[in-house]
Amino acid sequence: MAKMFLLLVLLLTPLVSYGFGKTGHQLICALAWQQLSADTRQWATDILNANPDKGASKDFIAGCLWPDESKYGSHRSTYEQHFINIEPQATKILLSRDCLALDCLPVGIQRNMVYLQQTAGGKREQQRQAEALMFLGHYIGDLHQPLHVSHAQDWGGNRIRVQWFGESSNLHAIWDSGLLEKAGLSYPGSLSYLQKIRINELSTSPHAWMTDAWQLALNNAYRSSQGEPIKSGDKLADDYFQANKPVIMLQIALAGQRLAWLLNQLAAGKPLPVLMPENGSQTE
């Protein structure tokens, strides 16, 4: 009976799934932290230390993991803010169509950017602001995992069951952690390597970042190394890994640099980049 009870507990307890994997989020937020100005680091530290929730993390990098833990518990309402589903035949992302309920990844980013520039006068606002910092760090990571900007029909690749180097997996899991593991990435061991990745141009448009991730989903994640659409039952191995290893490395480096830029802007009180225009769409 005890074994039966334990089995039921394991089956009914949700597994924490880290978009971009736990290692990916740690690396992204650590890369960002290294690129923050001294003033921004102090701003972020003050926000986290002011959180009246005694059980909350006061460490930015550890805090970047919290949104994936809380979406199954205390913050279930944020679950949909970890991704956005784009229509399969779409030629561009339209929030008026792809986020009609205003409950998706770019909305989560926009909302938490706003909270971080508001005055936190009381304990409620202080907790909300500390959580906003953790959410924003996490969501920018999610935005750079291509299958978080993809299709509802296959649950962002979760329903595409494949063989990954001979082991049963799914396409989403490969992009969350499979590619990172095969590349040998670890935290903090891979920070120095990722810091050396050259980024020639820094885009300052979160909507452009989202569009780039969507194009990577369409052209890389959903396609084999021969350019064929990936379907359940396919076997993915070294060809797919070699084609997408540089993609995942660059996305992690970009996410860290872009998150740092965004936090430096917010700490300085500069105008926010707008992801949610009044007409519900986004100009290109």
mmCIF file of C-alpha atoms in Angstrom:
data_model
loop_
_atom_site.group_PDB
_atom_site.id
_atom_site.type_symbol
_atom_site.label_atom_id
_atom_site.label_comp_id
_atom_site.label_asym_id
_atom_site.label_seq_id
_atom_site.Cartn_x
_atom_site.Cartn_y
_atom_site.Cartn_z
ATOM 1 C CA MET A 1 0.000 0.000 0.000
ATOM 2 C CA ALA A 2 2.847 2.391 0.836
ATOM 3 C CA LYS A 3 4.421 1.769 -2.583
ATOM 4 C CA MET A 4 1.061 2.386 -4.281
ATOM 5 C CA PHE A 5 0.657 5.685 -2.396
ATOM 6 C CA LEU A 6 4.179 6.788 -3.360
ATOM 7 C CA LEU A 7 3.477 5.983 -7.011
ATOM 8 C CA LEU A 8 0.285 8.060 -6.941
ATOM 9 C CA VAL A 9 2.155 10.990 -5.378
ATOM 10 C CA LEU A 10 4.826 10.834 -8.078
ATOM 11 C CA LEU A 11 2.242 10.658 -10.850
ATOM 12 C CA LEU A 12 0.150 13.538 -9.518
ATOM 13 C CA THR A 13 3.019 15.864 -8.578
ATOM 14 C CA PRO A 14 3.920 18.216 -11.465
ATOM 15 C CA LEU A 15 7.534 18.047 -12.563
ATOM 16 C CA VAL A 16 9.263 21.420 -12.701
ATOM 17 C CA SER A 17 10.099 22.104 -16.334
ATOM 18 C CA TYR A 18 12.608 24.894 -16.871
ATOM 19 C CA GLY A 19 12.185 26.663 -20.186
ATOM 20 C CA PHE A 20 15.725 26.674 -21.659
ATOM 21 C CA GLY A 21 16.629 24.265 -18.886
ATOM 22 C CA LYS A 22 17.844 25.151 -15.415
ATOM 23 C CA THR A 23 21.401 25.487 -16.702
ATOM 24 C CA GLY A 24 20.335 27.760 -19.554
ATOM 25 C CA HIS A 25 18.503 30.184 -17.273
ATOM 26 C CA GLN A 26 21.380 30.269 -14.798
ATOM 27 C CA LEU A 27 23.868 31.021 -17.562
ATOM 28 C CA ILE A 28 21.690 33.737 -19.107
ATOM 29 C CA CYS A 29 21.093 35.561 -15.833
ATOM 30 C CA ALA A 30 24.742 35.203 -14.789
ATOM 31 C CA LEU A 31 25.895 36.615 -18.132
ATOM 32 C CA ALA A 32 23.466 39.498 -17.699
ATOM 33 C CA TRP A 33 24.623 40.181 -14.135
ATOM 34 C CA GLN A 34 28.227 40.456 -15.298
ATOM 35 C CA GLN A 35 27.208 43.084 -17.863
ATOM 36 C CA LEU A 36 25.160 45.291 -15.533
ATOM 37 C CA SER A 37 26.454 48.673 -14.476
ATOM 38 C CA ALA A 38 27.353 49.085 -10.800
ATOM 39 C CA ASP A 39 24.273 51.260 -10.311
ATOM 40 C CA THR A 40 22.013 48.641 -11.874
ATOM 41 C CA ARG A 41 23.453 45.883 -9.703
ATOM 42 C CA GLN A 42 22.732 47.970 -6.624
ATOM 43 C CA TRP A 43 19.213 48.742 -7.909
ATOM 44 C CA ALA A 44 18.509 45.039 -8.434
ATOM 45 C CA THR A 45 20.016 44.068 -5.077
ATOM 46 C CA ASP A 46 17.911 46.667 -3.269
ATOM 47 C CA ILE A 47 14.736 45.403 -4.957
ATOM 48 C CA LEU A 48 15.411 41.786 -3.983
ATOM 49 C CA ASN A 49 16.413 42.682 -0.414
ATOM 50 C CA ALA A 50 13.228 44.729 0.056
ATOM 51 C CA ASN A 51 11.015 41.721 -0.670
ATOM 52 C CA PRO A 52 8.964 41.072 2.503
ATOM 53 C CA ASP A 53 8.595 37.395 1.530
ATOM 54 C CA LYS A 54 11.155 35.844 3.866
ATOM 55 C CA GLY A 55 11.361 32.663 1.800
ATOM 56 C CA ALA A 56 12.158 34.453 -1.452
ATOM 57 C CA SER A 57 15.609 34.389 -2.992
ATOM 58 C CA LYS A 58 17.754 37.470 -2.543
ATOM 59 C CA ASP A 59 20.102 36.267 -5.285
ATOM 60 C CA PHE A 60 19.296 37.357 -8.839
ATOM 61 C CA ILE A 61 20.638 34.257 -10.604
ATOM 62 C CA ALA A 62 18.835 31.849 -8.271
ATOM 63 C CA GLY A 63 15.733 34.022 -8.545
ATOM 64 C CA CYS A 64 15.656 33.533 -12.305
ATOM 65 C CA LEU A 65 14.672 29.887 -11.689
ATOM 66 C CA TRP A 66 11.767 30.719 -9.379
ATOM 67 C CA PRO A 67 9.164 31.510 -12.100
ATOM 68 C CA ASP A 68 9.281 27.914 -13.358
ATOM 69 C CA GLU A 69 8.783 26.632 -9.819
ATOM 70 C CA SER A 70 5.950 29.031 -8.954
ATOM 71 C CA LYS A 71 3.919 28.518 -12.143
ATOM 72 C CA TYR A 72 2.740 25.181 -10.728
ATOM 73 C CA GLY A 73 1.932 26.584 -7.291
ATOM 74 C CA SER A 74 1.696 30.099 -5.901
ATOM 75 C CA HIS A 75 1.612 31.769 -9.345
ATOM 76 C CA ARG A 76 -0.407 29.377 -11.513
ATOM 77 C CA SER A 77 -1.905 32.342 -13.358
ATOM 78 C CA THR A 78 1.504 33.054 -14.943
ATOM 79 C CA TYR A 79 1.775 29.655 -16.685
ATOM 80 C CA GLU A 80 0.819 30.968 -20.142
ATOM 81 C CA GLN A 81 3.267 33.867 -19.825
ATOM 82 C CA HIS A 82 6.189 31.517 -20.493
ATOM 83 C CA PHE A 83 5.365 31.150 -24.215
ATOM 84 C CA ILE A 84 3.410 32.511 -27.163
ATOM 85 C CA ASN A 85 1.671 30.419 -29.819
ATOM 86 C CA ILE A 86 1.826 31.652 -33.407
ATOM 87 C CA GLU A 87 -0.579 30.536 -36.136
ATOM 88 C CA PRO A 88 1.186 27.985 -38.400
ATOM 89 C CA GLN A 89 0.453 29.928 -41.602
ATOM 90 C CA ALA A 90 1.288 33.361 -40.145
ATOM 91 C CA THR A 91 3.795 35.617 -41.866
ATOM 92 C CA LYS A 92 4.340 37.830 -38.809
ATOM 93 C CA ILE A 93 3.477 37.898 -35.124
ATOM 94 C CA LEU A 94 0.291 39.782 -34.297
ATOM 95 C CA LEU A 95 -0.550 40.086 -30.626
ATOM 96 C CA SER A 96 -4.172 40.862 -31.535
ATOM 97 C CA ARG A 97 -4.376 37.346 -32.987
ATOM 98 C CA ASP A 98 -1.679 35.340 -31.195
ATOM 99 C CA CYS A 99 -2.304 36.715 -27.695
ATOM 100 C CA LEU A 100 -6.006 37.534 -27.750
ATOM 101 C CA ALA A 101 -6.484 36.776 -24.042
ATOM 102 C CA LEU A 102 -3.506 39.044 -23.202
ATOM 103 C CA ASP A 103 -1.891 36.107 -21.421
ATOM 104 C CA CYS A 104 1.366 35.197 -23.155
ATOM 105 C CA LEU A 105 5.125 35.722 -23.035
ATOM 106 C CA PRO A 106 5.344 39.287 -24.406
ATOM 107 C CA VAL A 107 2.560 40.383 -22.055
ATOM 108 C CA GLY A 108 4.491 38.935 -19.127
ATOM 109 C CA ILE A 109 7.588 40.837 -20.213
ATOM 110 C CA GLN A 110 5.680 44.099 -20.689
ATOM 111 C CA ARG A 111 3.866 43.803 -17.357
ATOM 112 C CA ASN A 112 7.007 43.179 -15.336
ATOM 113 C CA MET A 113 8.943 45.965 -17.047
ATOM 114 C CA VAL A 114 6.176 48.344 -15.957
ATOM 115 C CA TYR A 115 6.207 47.052 -12.366
ATOM 116 C CA LEU A 116 9.960 47.597 -12.171
ATOM 117 C CA GLN A 117 9.610 51.283 -13.006
ATOM 118 C CA GLN A 118 6.798 51.950 -10.561
ATOM 119 C CA THR A 119 7.374 53.241 -7.040
ATOM 120 C CA ALA A 120 7.173 50.445 -4.487
ATOM 121 C CA GLY A 121 5.608 52.258 -1.531
ATOM 122 C CA GLY A 122 4.312 49.352 0.531
ATOM 123 C CA LYS A 123 5.021 45.683 1.200
ATOM 124 C CA ARG A 124 2.642 44.511 -1.525
ATOM 125 C CA GLU A 125 4.390 46.656 -4.115
ATOM 126 C CA GLN A 126 7.837 45.672 -2.836
ATOM 127 C CA GLN A 127 7.034 41.984 -3.211
ATOM 128 C CA ARG A 128 5.522 42.524 -6.643
ATOM 129 C CA GLN A 129 8.609 44.424 -7.777
ATOM 130 C CA ALA A 130 11.014 41.745 -6.525
ATOM 131 C CA GLU A 131 8.959 39.086 -8.276
ATOM 132 C CA ALA A 132 8.885 41.237 -11.424
ATOM 133 C CA LEU A 133 12.686 41.260 -11.497
ATOM 134 C CA MET A 134 12.780 37.469 -11.247
ATOM 135 C CA PHE A 135 10.034 37.048 -13.833
ATOM 136 C CA LEU A 136 11.722 39.400 -16.283
ATOM 137 C CA GLY A 137 15.067 37.620 -15.996
ATOM 138 C CA HIS A 138 13.350 34.310 -16.645
ATOM 139 C CA TYR A 139 11.036 35.481 -19.425
ATOM 140 C CA ILE A 140 13.844 37.011 -21.472
ATOM 141 C CA GLY A 141 15.474 33.580 -21.330
ATOM 142 C CA ASP A 142 12.250 31.920 -22.470
ATOM 143 C CA LEU A 143 11.988 34.426 -25.313
ATOM 144 C CA HIS A 144 15.284 33.144 -26.714
ATOM 145 C CA GLN A 145 14.305 29.459 -26.636
ATOM 146 C CA PRO A 146 12.757 29.127 -30.115
ATOM 147 C CA LEU A 147 10.093 26.592 -29.143
ATOM 148 C CA HIS A 148 8.656 29.037 -26.610
ATOM 149 C CA VAL A 149 7.679 31.114 -29.664
ATOM 150 C CA SER A 150 6.074 28.435 -31.778
ATOM 151 C CA HIS A 151 2.857 26.456 -32.349
ATOM 152 C CA ALA A 152 -0.013 25.456 -30.074
ATOM 153 C CA GLN A 153 -0.879 22.398 -32.173
ATOM 154 C CA ASP A 154 2.205 20.477 -31.031
ATOM 155 C CA TRP A 155 2.532 22.251 -27.658
ATOM 156 C CA GLY A 156 5.757 23.932 -28.718
ATOM 157 C CA GLY A 157 7.268 20.626 -29.791
ATOM 158 C CA ASN A 158 6.275 18.761 -26.616
ATOM 159 C CA ARG A 159 3.977 16.467 -28.604
ATOM 160 C CA ILE A 160 6.618 15.646 -31.220
ATOM 161 C CA ARG A 161 8.097 12.477 -29.737
ATOM 162 C CA VAL A 162 11.525 11.662 -31.168
ATOM 163 C CA GLN A 163 14.662 9.657 -30.501
ATOM 164 C CA TRP A 164 17.559 11.843 -29.318
ATOM 165 C CA PHE A 165 20.841 9.971 -29.651
ATOM 166 C CA GLY A 166 18.868 6.753 -29.183
ATOM 167 C CA GLU A 167 16.911 7.926 -26.132
ATOM 168 C CA SER A 168 13.190 8.737 -26.036
ATOM 169 C CA SER A 169 12.580 12.489 -25.843
ATOM 170 C CA ASN A 170 10.540 15.252 -27.427
ATOM 171 C CA LEU A 171 11.498 18.219 -29.557
ATOM 172 C CA HIS A 172 10.845 20.806 -26.852
ATOM 173 C CA ALA A 173 13.006 18.980 -24.319
ATOM 174 C CA ILE A 174 15.859 18.847 -26.818
ATOM 175 C CA TRP A 175 15.833 22.643 -27.069
ATOM 176 C CA ASP A 176 15.275 23.177 -23.347
ATOM 177 C CA SER A 177 18.189 21.028 -22.241
ATOM 178 C CA GLY A 178 19.219 18.307 -24.716
ATOM 179 C CA LEU A 179 21.328 20.555 -26.928
ATOM 180 C CA LEU A 180 22.913 22.233 -23.904
ATOM 181 C CA GLU A 181 23.825 18.907 -22.329
ATOM 182 C CA LYS A 182 25.347 17.551 -25.550
ATOM 183 C CA ALA A 183 27.322 20.782 -25.921
ATOM 184 C CA GLY A 184 28.722 20.233 -22.419
ATOM 185 C CA LEU A 185 27.344 23.496 -21.027
ATOM 186 C CA SER A 186 27.285 23.840 -17.259
ATOM 187 C CA TYR A 187 26.812 26.576 -14.690
ATOM 188 C CA PRO A 188 29.044 28.284 -13.751
ATOM 189 C CA GLY A 189 31.685 26.391 -15.718
ATOM 190 C CA SER A 190 30.638 27.611 -19.177
ATOM 191 C CA LEU A 191 30.419 31.324 -18.393
ATOM 192 C CA SER A 192 33.922 32.175 -19.606
ATOM 193 C CA TYR A 193 33.315 30.309 -22.878
ATOM 194 C CA LEU A 194 30.003 32.064 -23.527
ATOM 195 C CA GLN A 195 31.527 35.465 -22.746
ATOM 196 C CA LYS A 196 33.831 35.012 -25.742
ATOM 197 C CA ILE A 197 30.987 34.667 -28.258
ATOM 198 C CA ARG A 198 31.121 37.738 -30.450
ATOM 199 C CA ILE A 199 27.872 39.628 -30.921
ATOM 200 C CA ASN A 200 28.227 42.213 -33.641
ATOM 201 C CA GLU A 201 24.990 44.122 -33.173
ATOM 202 C CA LEU A 202 22.651 44.573 -30.238
ATOM 203 C CA SER A 203 19.002 44.859 -31.201
ATOM 204 C CA THR A 204 17.005 46.885 -28.674
ATOM 205 C CA SER A 205 13.558 45.689 -29.774
ATOM 206 C CA PRO A 206 12.077 42.841 -27.704
ATOM 207 C CA HIS A 207 9.559 42.297 -30.485
ATOM 208 C CA ALA A 208 12.439 41.749 -32.918
ATOM 209 C CA TRP A 209 13.979 39.273 -30.455
ATOM 210 C CA MET A 210 10.685 37.380 -30.397
ATOM 211 C CA THR A 211 10.443 37.386 -34.192
ATOM 212 C CA ASP A 212 14.011 36.073 -34.465
ATOM 213 C CA ALA A 213 13.185 33.207 -32.087
ATOM 214 C CA TRP A 214 10.076 32.371 -34.107
ATOM 215 C CA GLN A 215 12.113 32.192 -37.312
ATOM 216 C CA LEU A 216 14.602 29.888 -35.583
ATOM 217 C CA ALA A 217 11.707 27.662 -34.533
ATOM 218 C CA LEU A 218 10.432 27.462 -38.110
ATOM 219 C CA ASN A 219 13.781 27.069 -39.862
ATOM 220 C CA ASN A 220 15.858 25.173 -37.295
ATOM 221 C CA ALA A 221 13.946 23.589 -34.434
ATOM 222 C CA TYR A 222 11.115 22.127 -36.509
ATOM 223 C CA ARG A 223 13.378 20.951 -39.347
ATOM 224 C CA SER A 224 15.965 18.220 -39.684
ATOM 225 C CA SER A 225 19.503 18.966 -40.812
ATOM 226 C CA GLN A 226 18.279 18.107 -44.335
ATOM 227 C CA GLY A 227 15.514 20.720 -44.093
ATOM 228 C CA GLU A 228 12.655 18.230 -43.725
ATOM 229 C CA PRO A 229 9.837 18.826 -41.199
ATOM 230 C CA ILE A 230 10.451 16.801 -38.043
ATOM 231 C CA LYS A 231 7.646 14.423 -37.050
ATOM 232 C CA SER A 232 7.048 12.013 -34.194
ATOM 233 C CA GLY A 233 9.158 8.892 -34.522
ATOM 234 C CA ASP A 234 12.110 10.635 -36.170
ATOM 235 C CA LYS A 235 15.628 9.919 -34.980
ATOM 236 C CA LEU A 236 17.749 12.980 -34.230
ATOM 237 C CA ALA A 237 21.434 12.753 -33.482
ATOM 238 C CA ASP A 238 24.755 14.344 -34.422
ATOM 239 C CA ASP A 239 23.679 16.023 -37.684
ATOM 240 C CA TYR A 240 20.879 17.888 -35.904
ATOM 241 C CA PHE A 241 23.127 18.681 -32.947
ATOM 242 C CA GLN A 242 25.958 20.078 -35.081
ATOM 243 C CA ALA A 243 23.510 22.201 -37.093
ATOM 244 C CA ASN A 244 21.957 23.738 -33.981
ATOM 245 C CA LYS A 245 24.796 23.871 -31.453
ATOM 246 C CA PRO A 246 25.948 27.320 -32.669
ATOM 247 C CA VAL A 247 22.322 28.496 -32.681
ATOM 248 C CA ILE A 248 21.713 27.596 -29.049
ATOM 249 C CA MET A 249 25.076 29.037 -27.963
ATOM 250 C CA LEU A 250 24.350 32.347 -29.658
ATOM 251 C CA GLN A 251 20.811 32.506 -28.255
ATOM 252 C CA ILE A 252 22.111 32.122 -24.710
ATOM 253 C CA ALA A 253 24.774 34.789 -25.235
ATOM 254 C CA LEU A 254 22.238 37.124 -26.858
ATOM 255 C CA ALA A 255 19.732 36.602 -24.064
ATOM 256 C CA GLY A 256 22.327 37.539 -21.457
ATOM 257 C CA GLN A 257 23.424 40.678 -23.288
ATOM 258 C CA ARG A 258 19.889 41.788 -24.085
ATOM 259 C CA LEU A 259 18.677 41.202 -20.539
ATOM 260 C CA ALA A 260 21.567 43.295 -19.232
ATOM 261 C CA TRP A 261 20.704 46.111 -21.634
ATOM 262 C CA LEU A 262 17.056 45.998 -20.608
ATOM 263 C CA LEU A 263 17.803 46.071 -16.879
ATOM 264 C CA ASN A 264 20.271 48.933 -17.318
ATOM 265 C CA GLN A 265 17.530 50.866 -19.136
ATOM 266 C CA LEU A 266 14.961 50.165 -16.433
ATOM 267 C CA ALA A 267 17.306 51.049 -13.578
ATOM 268 C CA ALA A 268 18.093 54.376 -15.247
ATOM 269 C CA GLY A 269 14.390 55.156 -15.668
ATOM 270 C CA LYS A 270 14.636 55.315 -19.449
ATOM 271 C CA PRO A 271 11.575 54.831 -21.697
ATOM 272 C CA LEU A 272 10.358 51.261 -21.983
ATOM 273 C CA PRO A 273 10.405 49.365 -25.279
ATOM 274 C CA VAL A 274 6.759 48.728 -26.148
ATOM 275 C CA LEU A 275 5.579 45.194 -26.851
ATOM 276 C CA MET A 276 1.865 45.913 -26.547
ATOM 277 C CA PRO A 277 0.792 48.839 -28.758
ATOM 278 C CA GLU A 278 -2.744 50.198 -28.413
ATOM 279 C CA ASN A 279 -3.979 48.529 -31.597
ATOM 280 C CA GLY A 280 -2.919 45.110 -30.313
ATOM 281 C CA SER A 281 -0.433 44.506 -33.107
ATOM 282 C CA GLN A 282 3.176 45.366 -33.646
ATOM 283 C CA THR A 283 4.724 47.269 -36.484
ATOM 284 C CA GLU A 284 7.719 45.646 -38.101
#
